[in-house]
C-alpha atoms as an extended CHARMM CRD file, in Angstrom:
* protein
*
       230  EXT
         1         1  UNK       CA             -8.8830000000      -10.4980000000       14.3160000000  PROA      1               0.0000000000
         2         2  UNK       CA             -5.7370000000      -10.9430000000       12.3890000000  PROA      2               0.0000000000
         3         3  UNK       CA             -7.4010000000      -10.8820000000        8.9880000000  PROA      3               0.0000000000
         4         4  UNK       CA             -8.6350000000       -7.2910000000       10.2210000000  PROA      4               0.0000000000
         5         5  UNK       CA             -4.9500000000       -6.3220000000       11.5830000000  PROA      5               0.0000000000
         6         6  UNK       CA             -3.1200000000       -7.4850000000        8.3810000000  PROA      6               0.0000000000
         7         7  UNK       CA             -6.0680000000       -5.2950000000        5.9740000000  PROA      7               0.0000000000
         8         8  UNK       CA             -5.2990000000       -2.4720000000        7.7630000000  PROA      8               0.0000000000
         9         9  UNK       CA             -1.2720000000       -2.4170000000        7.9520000000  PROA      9               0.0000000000
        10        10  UNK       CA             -1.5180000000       -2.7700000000        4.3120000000  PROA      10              0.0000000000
        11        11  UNK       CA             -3.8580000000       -0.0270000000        3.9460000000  PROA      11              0.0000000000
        12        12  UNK       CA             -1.9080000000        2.2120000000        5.8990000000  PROA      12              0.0000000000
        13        13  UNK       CA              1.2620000000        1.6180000000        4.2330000000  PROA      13              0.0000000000
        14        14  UNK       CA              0.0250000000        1.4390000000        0.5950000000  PROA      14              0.0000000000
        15        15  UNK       CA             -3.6550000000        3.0050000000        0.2600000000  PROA      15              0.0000000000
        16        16  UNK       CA             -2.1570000000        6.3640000000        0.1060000000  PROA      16              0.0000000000
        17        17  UNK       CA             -0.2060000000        5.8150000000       -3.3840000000  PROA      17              0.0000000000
        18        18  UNK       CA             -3.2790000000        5.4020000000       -4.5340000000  PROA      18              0.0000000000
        19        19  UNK       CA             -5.3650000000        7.9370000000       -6.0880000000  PROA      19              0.0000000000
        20        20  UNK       CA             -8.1850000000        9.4160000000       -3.3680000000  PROA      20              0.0000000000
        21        21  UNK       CA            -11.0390000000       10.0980000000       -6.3640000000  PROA      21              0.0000000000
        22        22  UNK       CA            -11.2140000000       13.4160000000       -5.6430000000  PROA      22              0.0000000000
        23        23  UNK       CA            -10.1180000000       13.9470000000       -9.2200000000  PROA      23              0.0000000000
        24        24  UNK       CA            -12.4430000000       14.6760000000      -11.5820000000  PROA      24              0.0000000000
        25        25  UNK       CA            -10.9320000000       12.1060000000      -14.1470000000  PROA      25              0.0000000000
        26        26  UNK       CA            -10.6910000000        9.3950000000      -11.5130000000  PROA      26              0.0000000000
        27        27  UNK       CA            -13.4820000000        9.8430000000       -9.4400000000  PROA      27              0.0000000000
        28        28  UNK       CA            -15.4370000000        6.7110000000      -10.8610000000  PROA      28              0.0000000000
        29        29  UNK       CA            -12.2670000000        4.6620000000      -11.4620000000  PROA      29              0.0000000000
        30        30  UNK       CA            -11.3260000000        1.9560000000       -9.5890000000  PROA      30              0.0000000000
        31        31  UNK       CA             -7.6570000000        2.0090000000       -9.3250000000  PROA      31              0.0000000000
        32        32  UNK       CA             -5.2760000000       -0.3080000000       -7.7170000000  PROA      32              0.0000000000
        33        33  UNK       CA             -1.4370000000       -1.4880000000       -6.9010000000  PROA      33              0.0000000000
        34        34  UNK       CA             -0.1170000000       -4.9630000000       -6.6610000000  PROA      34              0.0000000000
        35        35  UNK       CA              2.7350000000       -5.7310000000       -4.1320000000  PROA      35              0.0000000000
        36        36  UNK       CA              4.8430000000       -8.9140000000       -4.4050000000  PROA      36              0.0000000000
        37        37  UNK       CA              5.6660000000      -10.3180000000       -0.9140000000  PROA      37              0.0000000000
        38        38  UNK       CA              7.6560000000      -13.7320000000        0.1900000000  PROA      38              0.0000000000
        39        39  UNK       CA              6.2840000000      -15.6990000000        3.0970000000  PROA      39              0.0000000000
        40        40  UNK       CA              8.3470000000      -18.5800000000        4.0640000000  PROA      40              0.0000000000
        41        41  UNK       CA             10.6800000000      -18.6710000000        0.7090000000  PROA      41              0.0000000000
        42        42  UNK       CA              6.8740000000      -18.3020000000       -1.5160000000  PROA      42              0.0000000000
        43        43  UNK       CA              5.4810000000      -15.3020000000       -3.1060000000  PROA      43              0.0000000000
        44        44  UNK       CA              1.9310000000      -14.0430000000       -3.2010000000  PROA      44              0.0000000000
        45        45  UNK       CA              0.5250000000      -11.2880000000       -4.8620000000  PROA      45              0.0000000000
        46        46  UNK       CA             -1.4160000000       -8.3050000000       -3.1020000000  PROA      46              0.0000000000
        47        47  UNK       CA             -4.0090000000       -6.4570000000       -5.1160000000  PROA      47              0.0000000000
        48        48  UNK       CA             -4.8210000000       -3.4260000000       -3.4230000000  PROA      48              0.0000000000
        49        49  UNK       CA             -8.2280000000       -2.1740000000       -4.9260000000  PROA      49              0.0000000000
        50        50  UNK       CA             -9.8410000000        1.7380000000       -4.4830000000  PROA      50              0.0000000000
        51        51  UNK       CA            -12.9880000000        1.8820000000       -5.6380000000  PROA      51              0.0000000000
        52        52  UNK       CA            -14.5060000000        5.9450000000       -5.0090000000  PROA      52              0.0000000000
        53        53  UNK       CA            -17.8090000000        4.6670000000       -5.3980000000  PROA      53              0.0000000000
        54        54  UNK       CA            -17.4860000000        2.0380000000       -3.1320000000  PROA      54              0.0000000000
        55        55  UNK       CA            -16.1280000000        4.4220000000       -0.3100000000  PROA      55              0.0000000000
        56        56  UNK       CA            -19.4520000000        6.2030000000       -0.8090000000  PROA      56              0.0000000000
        57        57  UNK       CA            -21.6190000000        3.5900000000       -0.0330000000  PROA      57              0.0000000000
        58        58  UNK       CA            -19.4700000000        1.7360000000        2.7420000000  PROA      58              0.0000000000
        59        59  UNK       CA            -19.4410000000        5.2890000000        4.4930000000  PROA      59              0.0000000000
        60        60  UNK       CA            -23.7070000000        5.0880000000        3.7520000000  PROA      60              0.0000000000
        61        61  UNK       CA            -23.6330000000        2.2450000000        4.4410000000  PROA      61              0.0000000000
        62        62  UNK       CA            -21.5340000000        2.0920000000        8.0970000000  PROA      62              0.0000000000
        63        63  UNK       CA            -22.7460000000        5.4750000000        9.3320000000  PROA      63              0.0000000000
        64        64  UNK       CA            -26.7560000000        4.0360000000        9.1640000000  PROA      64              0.0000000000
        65        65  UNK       CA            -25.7850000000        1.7260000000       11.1580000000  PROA      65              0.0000000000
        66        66  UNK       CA            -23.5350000000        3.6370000000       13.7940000000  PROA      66              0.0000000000
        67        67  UNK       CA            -27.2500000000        5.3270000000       13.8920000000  PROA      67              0.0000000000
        68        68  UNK       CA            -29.2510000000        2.2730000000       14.3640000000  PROA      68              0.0000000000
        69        69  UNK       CA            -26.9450000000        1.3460000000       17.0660000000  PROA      69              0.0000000000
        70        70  UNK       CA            -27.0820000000        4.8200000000       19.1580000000  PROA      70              0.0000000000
        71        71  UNK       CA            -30.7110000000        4.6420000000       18.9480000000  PROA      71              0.0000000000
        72        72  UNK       CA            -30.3450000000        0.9250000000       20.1900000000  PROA      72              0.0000000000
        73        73  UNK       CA            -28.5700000000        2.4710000000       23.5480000000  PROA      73              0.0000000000
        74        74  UNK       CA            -30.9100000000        5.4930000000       23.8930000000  PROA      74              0.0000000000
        75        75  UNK       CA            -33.6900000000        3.3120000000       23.9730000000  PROA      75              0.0000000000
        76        76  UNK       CA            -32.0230000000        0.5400000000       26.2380000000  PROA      76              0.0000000000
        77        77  UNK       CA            -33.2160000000       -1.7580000000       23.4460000000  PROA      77              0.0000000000
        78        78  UNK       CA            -29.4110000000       -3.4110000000       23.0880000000  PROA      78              0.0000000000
        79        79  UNK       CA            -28.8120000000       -6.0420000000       20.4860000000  PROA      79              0.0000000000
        80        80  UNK       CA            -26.3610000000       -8.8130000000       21.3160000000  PROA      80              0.0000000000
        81        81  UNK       CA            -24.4730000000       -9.0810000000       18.3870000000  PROA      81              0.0000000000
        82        82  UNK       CA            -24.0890000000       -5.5790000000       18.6030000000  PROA      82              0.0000000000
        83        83  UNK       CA            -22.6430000000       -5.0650000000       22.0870000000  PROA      83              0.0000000000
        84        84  UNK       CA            -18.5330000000       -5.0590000000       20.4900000000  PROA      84              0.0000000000
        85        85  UNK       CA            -19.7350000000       -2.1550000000       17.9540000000  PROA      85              0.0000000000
        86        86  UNK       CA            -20.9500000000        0.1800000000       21.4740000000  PROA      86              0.0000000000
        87        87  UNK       CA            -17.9310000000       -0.2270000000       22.9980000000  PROA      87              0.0000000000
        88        88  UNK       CA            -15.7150000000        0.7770000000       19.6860000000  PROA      88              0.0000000000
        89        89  UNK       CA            -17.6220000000        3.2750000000       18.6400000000  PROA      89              0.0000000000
        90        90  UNK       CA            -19.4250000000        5.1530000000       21.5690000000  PROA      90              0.0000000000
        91        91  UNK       CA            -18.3820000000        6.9250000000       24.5360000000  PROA      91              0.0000000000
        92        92  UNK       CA            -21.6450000000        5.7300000000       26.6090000000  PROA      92              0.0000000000
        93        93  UNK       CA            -21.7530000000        7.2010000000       30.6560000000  PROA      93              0.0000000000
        94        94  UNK       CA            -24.7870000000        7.4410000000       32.8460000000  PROA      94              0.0000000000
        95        95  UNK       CA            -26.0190000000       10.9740000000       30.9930000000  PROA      95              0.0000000000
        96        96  UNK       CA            -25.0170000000       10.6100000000       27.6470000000  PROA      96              0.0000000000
        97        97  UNK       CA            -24.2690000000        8.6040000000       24.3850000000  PROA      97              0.0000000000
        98        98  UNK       CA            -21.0690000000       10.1580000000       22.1390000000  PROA      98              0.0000000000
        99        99  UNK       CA            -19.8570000000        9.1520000000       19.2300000000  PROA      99              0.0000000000
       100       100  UNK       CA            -16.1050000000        8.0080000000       19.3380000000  PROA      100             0.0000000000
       101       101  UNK       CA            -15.5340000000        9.9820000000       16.5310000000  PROA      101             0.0000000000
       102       102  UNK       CA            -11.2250000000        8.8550000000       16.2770000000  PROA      102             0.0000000000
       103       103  UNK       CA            -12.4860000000        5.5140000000       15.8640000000  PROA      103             0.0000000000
       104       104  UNK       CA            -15.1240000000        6.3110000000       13.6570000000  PROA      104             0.0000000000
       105       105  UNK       CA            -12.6380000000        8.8420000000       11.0920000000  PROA      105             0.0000000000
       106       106  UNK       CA            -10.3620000000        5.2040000000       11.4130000000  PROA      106             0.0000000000
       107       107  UNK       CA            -12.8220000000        3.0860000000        9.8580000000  PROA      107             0.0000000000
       108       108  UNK       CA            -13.9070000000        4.9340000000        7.2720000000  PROA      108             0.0000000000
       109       109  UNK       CA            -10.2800000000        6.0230000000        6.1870000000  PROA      109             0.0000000000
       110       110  UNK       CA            -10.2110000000        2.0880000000        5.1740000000  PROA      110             0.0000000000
       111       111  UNK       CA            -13.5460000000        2.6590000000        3.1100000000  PROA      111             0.0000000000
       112       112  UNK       CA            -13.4430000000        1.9980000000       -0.6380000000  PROA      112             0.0000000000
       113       113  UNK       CA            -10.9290000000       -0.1590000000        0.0270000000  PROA      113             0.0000000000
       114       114  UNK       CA            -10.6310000000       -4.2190000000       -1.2970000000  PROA      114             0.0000000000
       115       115  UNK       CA             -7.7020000000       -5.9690000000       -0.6850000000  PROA      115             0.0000000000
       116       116  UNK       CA             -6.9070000000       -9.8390000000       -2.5910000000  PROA      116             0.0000000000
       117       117  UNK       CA             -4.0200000000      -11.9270000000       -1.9810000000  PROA      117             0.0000000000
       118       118  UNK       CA             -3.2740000000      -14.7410000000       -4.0740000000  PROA      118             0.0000000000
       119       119  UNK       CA             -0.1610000000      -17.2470000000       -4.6420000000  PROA      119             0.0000000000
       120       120  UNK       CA             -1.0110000000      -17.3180000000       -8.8860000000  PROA      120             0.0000000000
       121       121  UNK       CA             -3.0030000000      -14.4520000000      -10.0370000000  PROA      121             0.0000000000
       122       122  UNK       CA             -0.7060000000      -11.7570000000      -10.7850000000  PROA      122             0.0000000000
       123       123  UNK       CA             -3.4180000000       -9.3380000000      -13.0420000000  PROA      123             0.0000000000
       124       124  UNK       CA             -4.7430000000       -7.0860000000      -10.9430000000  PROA      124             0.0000000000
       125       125  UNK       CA             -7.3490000000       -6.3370000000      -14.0600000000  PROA      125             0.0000000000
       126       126  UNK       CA             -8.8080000000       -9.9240000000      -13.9760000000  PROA      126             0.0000000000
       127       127  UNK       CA             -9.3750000000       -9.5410000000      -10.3720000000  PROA      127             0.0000000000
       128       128  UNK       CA            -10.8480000000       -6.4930000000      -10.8480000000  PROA      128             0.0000000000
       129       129  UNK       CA            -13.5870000000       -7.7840000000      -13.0520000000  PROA      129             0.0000000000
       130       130  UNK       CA            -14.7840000000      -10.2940000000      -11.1850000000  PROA      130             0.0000000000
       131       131  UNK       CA            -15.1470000000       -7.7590000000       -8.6450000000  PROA      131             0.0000000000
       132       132  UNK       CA            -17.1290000000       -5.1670000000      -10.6040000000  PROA      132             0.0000000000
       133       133  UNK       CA            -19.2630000000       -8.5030000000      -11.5200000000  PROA      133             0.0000000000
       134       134  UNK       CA            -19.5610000000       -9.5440000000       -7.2070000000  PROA      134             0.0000000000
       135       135  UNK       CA            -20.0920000000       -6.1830000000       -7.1980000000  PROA      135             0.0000000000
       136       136  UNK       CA            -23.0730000000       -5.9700000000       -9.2380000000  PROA      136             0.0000000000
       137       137  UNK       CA            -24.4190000000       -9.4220000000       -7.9320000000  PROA      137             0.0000000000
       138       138  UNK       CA            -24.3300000000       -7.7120000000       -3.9120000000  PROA      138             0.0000000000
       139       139  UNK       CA            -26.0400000000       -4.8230000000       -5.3240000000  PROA      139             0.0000000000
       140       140  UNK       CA            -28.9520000000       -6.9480000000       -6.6060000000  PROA      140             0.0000000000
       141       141  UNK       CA            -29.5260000000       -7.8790000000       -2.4530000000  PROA      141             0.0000000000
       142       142  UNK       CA            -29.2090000000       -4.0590000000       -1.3240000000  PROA      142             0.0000000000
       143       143  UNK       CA            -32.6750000000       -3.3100000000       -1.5090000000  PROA      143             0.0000000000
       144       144  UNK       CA            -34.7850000000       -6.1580000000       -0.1650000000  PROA      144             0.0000000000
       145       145  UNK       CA            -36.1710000000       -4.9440000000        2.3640000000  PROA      145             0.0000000000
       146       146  UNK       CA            -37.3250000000       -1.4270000000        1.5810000000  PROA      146             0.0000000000
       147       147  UNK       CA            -40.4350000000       -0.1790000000        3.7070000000  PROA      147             0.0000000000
       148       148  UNK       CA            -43.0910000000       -1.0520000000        1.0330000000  PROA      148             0.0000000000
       149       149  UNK       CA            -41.8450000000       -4.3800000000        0.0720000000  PROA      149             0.0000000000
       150       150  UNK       CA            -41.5800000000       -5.1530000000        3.7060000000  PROA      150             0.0000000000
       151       151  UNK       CA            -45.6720000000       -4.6880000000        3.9560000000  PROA      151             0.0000000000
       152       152  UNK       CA            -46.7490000000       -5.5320000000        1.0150000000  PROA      152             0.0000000000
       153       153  UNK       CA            -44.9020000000       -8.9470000000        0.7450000000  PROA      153             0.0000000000
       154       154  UNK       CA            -44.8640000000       -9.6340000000        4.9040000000  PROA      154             0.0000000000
       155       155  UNK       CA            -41.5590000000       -9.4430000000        4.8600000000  PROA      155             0.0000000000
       156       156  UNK       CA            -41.5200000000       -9.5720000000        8.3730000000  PROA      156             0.0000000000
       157       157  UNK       CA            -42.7520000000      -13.0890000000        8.3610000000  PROA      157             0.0000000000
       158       158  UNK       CA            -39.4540000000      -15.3330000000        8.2310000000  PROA      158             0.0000000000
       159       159  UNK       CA            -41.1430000000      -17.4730000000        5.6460000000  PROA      159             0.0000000000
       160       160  UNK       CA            -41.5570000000      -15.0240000000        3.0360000000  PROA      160             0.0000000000
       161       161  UNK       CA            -37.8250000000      -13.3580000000        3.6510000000  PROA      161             0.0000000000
       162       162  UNK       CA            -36.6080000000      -17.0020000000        2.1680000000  PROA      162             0.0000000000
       163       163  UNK       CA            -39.3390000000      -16.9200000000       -0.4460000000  PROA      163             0.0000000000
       164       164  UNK       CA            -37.8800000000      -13.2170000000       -1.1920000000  PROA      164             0.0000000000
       165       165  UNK       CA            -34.2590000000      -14.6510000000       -0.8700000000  PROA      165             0.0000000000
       166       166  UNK       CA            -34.8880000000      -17.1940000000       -3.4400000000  PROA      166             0.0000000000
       167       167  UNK       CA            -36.8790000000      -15.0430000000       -5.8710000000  PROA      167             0.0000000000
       168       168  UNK       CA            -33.8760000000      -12.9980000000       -6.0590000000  PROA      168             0.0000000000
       169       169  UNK       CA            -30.6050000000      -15.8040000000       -6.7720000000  PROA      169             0.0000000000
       170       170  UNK       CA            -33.7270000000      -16.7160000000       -9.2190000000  PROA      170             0.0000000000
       171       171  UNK       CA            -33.3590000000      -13.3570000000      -10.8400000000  PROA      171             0.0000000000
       172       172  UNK       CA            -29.6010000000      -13.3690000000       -9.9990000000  PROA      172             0.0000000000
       173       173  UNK       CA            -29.3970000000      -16.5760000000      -12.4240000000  PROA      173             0.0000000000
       174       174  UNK       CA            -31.1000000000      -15.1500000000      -15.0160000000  PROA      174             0.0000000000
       175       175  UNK       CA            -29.2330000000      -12.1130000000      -15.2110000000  PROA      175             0.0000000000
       176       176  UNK       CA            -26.3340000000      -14.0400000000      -15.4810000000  PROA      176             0.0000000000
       177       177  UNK       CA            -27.2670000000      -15.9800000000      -18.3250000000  PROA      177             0.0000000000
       178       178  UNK       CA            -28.7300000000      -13.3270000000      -20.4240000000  PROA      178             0.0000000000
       179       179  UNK       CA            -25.0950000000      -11.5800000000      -19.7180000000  PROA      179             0.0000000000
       180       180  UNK       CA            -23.2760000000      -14.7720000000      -21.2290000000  PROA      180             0.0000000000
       181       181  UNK       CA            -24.8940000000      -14.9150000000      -24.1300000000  PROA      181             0.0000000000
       182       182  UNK       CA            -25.0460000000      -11.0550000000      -24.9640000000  PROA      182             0.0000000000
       183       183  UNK       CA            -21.3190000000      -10.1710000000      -23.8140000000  PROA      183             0.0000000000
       184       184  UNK       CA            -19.0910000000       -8.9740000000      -26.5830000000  PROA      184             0.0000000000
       185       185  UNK       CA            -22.4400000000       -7.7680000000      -28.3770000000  PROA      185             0.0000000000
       186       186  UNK       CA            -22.1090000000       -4.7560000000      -27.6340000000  PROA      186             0.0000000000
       187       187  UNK       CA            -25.7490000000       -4.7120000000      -25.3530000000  PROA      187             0.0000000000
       188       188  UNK       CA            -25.7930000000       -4.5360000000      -21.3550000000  PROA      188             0.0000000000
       189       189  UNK       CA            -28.4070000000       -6.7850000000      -19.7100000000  PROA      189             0.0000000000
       190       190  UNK       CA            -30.8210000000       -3.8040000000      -18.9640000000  PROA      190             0.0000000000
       191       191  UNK       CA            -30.6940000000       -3.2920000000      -22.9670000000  PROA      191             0.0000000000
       192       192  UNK       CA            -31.6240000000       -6.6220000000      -23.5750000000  PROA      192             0.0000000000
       193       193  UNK       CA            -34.8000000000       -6.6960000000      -21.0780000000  PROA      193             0.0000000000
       194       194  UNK       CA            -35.5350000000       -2.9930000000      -21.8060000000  PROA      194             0.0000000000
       195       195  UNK       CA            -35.8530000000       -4.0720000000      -26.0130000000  PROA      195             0.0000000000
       196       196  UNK       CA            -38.1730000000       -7.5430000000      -25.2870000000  PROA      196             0.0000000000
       197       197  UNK       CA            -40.6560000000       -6.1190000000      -22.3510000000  PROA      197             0.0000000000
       198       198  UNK       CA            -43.2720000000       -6.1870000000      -24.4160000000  PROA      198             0.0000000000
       199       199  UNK       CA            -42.1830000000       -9.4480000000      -26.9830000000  PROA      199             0.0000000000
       200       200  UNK       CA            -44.9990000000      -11.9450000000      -25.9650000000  PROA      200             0.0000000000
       201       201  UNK       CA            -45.8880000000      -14.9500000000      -26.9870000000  PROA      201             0.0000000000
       202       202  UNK       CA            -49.5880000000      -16.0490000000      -25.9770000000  PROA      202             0.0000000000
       203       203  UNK       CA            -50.9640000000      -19.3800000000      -26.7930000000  PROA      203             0.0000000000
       204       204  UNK       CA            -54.4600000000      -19.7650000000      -27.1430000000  PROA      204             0.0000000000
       205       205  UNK       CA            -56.0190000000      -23.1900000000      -26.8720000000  PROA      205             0.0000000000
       206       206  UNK       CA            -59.2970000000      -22.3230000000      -28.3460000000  PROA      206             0.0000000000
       207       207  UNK       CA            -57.5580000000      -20.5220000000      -31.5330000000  PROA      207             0.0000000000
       208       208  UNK       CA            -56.1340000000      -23.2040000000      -34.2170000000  PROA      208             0.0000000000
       209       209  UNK       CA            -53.5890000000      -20.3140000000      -35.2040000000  PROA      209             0.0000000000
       210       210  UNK       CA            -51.1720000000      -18.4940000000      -33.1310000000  PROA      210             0.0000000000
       211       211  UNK       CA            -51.5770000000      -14.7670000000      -33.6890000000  PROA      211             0.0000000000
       212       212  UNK       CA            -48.5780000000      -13.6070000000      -36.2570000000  PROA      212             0.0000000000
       213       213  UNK       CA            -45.5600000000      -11.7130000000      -33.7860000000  PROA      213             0.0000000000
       214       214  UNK       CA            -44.1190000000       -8.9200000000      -35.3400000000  PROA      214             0.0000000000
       215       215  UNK       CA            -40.6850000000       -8.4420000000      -33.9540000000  PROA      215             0.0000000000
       216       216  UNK       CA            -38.3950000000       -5.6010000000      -34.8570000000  PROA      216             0.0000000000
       217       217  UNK       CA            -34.6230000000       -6.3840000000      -35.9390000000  PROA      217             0.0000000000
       218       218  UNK       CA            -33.4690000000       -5.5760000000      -32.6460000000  PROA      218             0.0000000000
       219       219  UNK       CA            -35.4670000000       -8.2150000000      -30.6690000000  PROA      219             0.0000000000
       220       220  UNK       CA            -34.8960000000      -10.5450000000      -33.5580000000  PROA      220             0.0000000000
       221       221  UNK       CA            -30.8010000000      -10.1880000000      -32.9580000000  PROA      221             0.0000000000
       222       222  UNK       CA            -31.6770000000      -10.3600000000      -28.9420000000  PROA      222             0.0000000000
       223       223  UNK       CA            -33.4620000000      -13.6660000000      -29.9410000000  PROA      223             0.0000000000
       224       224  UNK       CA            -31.0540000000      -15.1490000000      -31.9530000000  PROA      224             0.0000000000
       225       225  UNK       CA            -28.1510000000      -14.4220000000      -28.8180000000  PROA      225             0.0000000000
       226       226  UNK       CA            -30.2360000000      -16.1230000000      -26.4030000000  PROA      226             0.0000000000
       227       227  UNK       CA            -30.8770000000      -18.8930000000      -28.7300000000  PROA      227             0.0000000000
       228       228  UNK       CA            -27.2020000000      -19.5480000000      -29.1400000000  PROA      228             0.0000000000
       229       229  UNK       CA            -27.6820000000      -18.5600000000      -33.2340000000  PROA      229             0.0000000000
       230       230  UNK       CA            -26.1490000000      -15.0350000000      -33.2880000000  PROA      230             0.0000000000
């Protein structure tokens, strides 16, 4: 579509000014460049994002699937949906199945790639945290539906993937919180969960007294964060 036309003009003109990650001291950095264009007598703001990390899992991420799909066509098992990805990316005949490796090379040139336009924001750095934090909250998803989860928890009943689903935005919220009440306190999430694993609190209706807790300092501070008192 347009959206997909517009993405990749800008890409071609401007991705290259930005650096490719192969160097050591930038290959974990996301870097970026903002452009300042008028439509119809009103500016917007491009933020054009290159995340080297990113381009490593899109390519993962985009080549399993170009797999998935020639298996689909070797084994005459075709998937609807699918049908506009065999005709981009394969060179099918009556006796064999080839990759269409130019238009392969040109979508993954655009990997690593994010591109946000906006009409007010003009930081480039506040739009790039809230995409390290979307970032993080996709990531939570990427796993769902490894091969052991998918037989011990049924997964391929379509019940239990919305059970699963929901479990997860569950954990998703949680995460979240303990993040807003820890940030600035010099402790990451994992930190916080790794330090209170084993903090319980077990009531006992048949005792009168609730066993004495001994906390260290560290689960005490974590404590008074996520009470709102520290």
């Amino acid at each position: 579509g347009g959206g997909t036309e517009l993405f990749d003009s800008l890409i071609s003109k401007y991705g290259s000014d930005l650096p490719s990650g192969t160097n050591n001291e930038l290959s974990n950095v996301r870097s970026h460049r903002t452009i300042i264009r008028n439509i119809n007598g009103k500016k917007e703001y491009v933020h054009i994002f290159f995340d080297p990390l990113k381009a490593e899992r899109d390519d993962a991420t985009f080549l399993s699937f170009i797999e998935k799909c020639r298996s689909e066509i070797k084994n005459g098992h075709l998937v609807k949906d699918h049908i506009p990805f065999y005709e981009r990316y394969f060179l099918i005949s009556p006796e064999s199945v080839e990759l269409n490796s130019e238009a392969i090379m040109r979508k993954t040139s655009n990997s690593g790639f994010d591109i946000v336009v906006s009409n007010r924001e003009k930081d480039a750095e506040s739009i790039s945290k809230l995409m390290t934090i979307r970032g993080e909250a996709e990531r939570n998803f990427d796993n769902l539906f490894n091969d052991d989860d998918r037989i011990m928890l049924k997964l391929y009943l379509e019940k239990n993937v919305e059970y699963r689903y929901f479990i997860q935005f569950l954990v998703l919220i949680m995460r979240a919180a303990i993040f807003n009440r820890v940030e600035g306190s010099g402790m990451s999430v994992d930190d916080v969960l790794r330090a209170i694993k084993d903090l319980k609190d077990v009531k006992d209706p048949w005792k009168k007294n609730k066993d004495n807790i001994q906390i260290t300092d560290v689960q005490k501070r974590i404590l008074n964060l996520l009470h709102g008192s520290g």
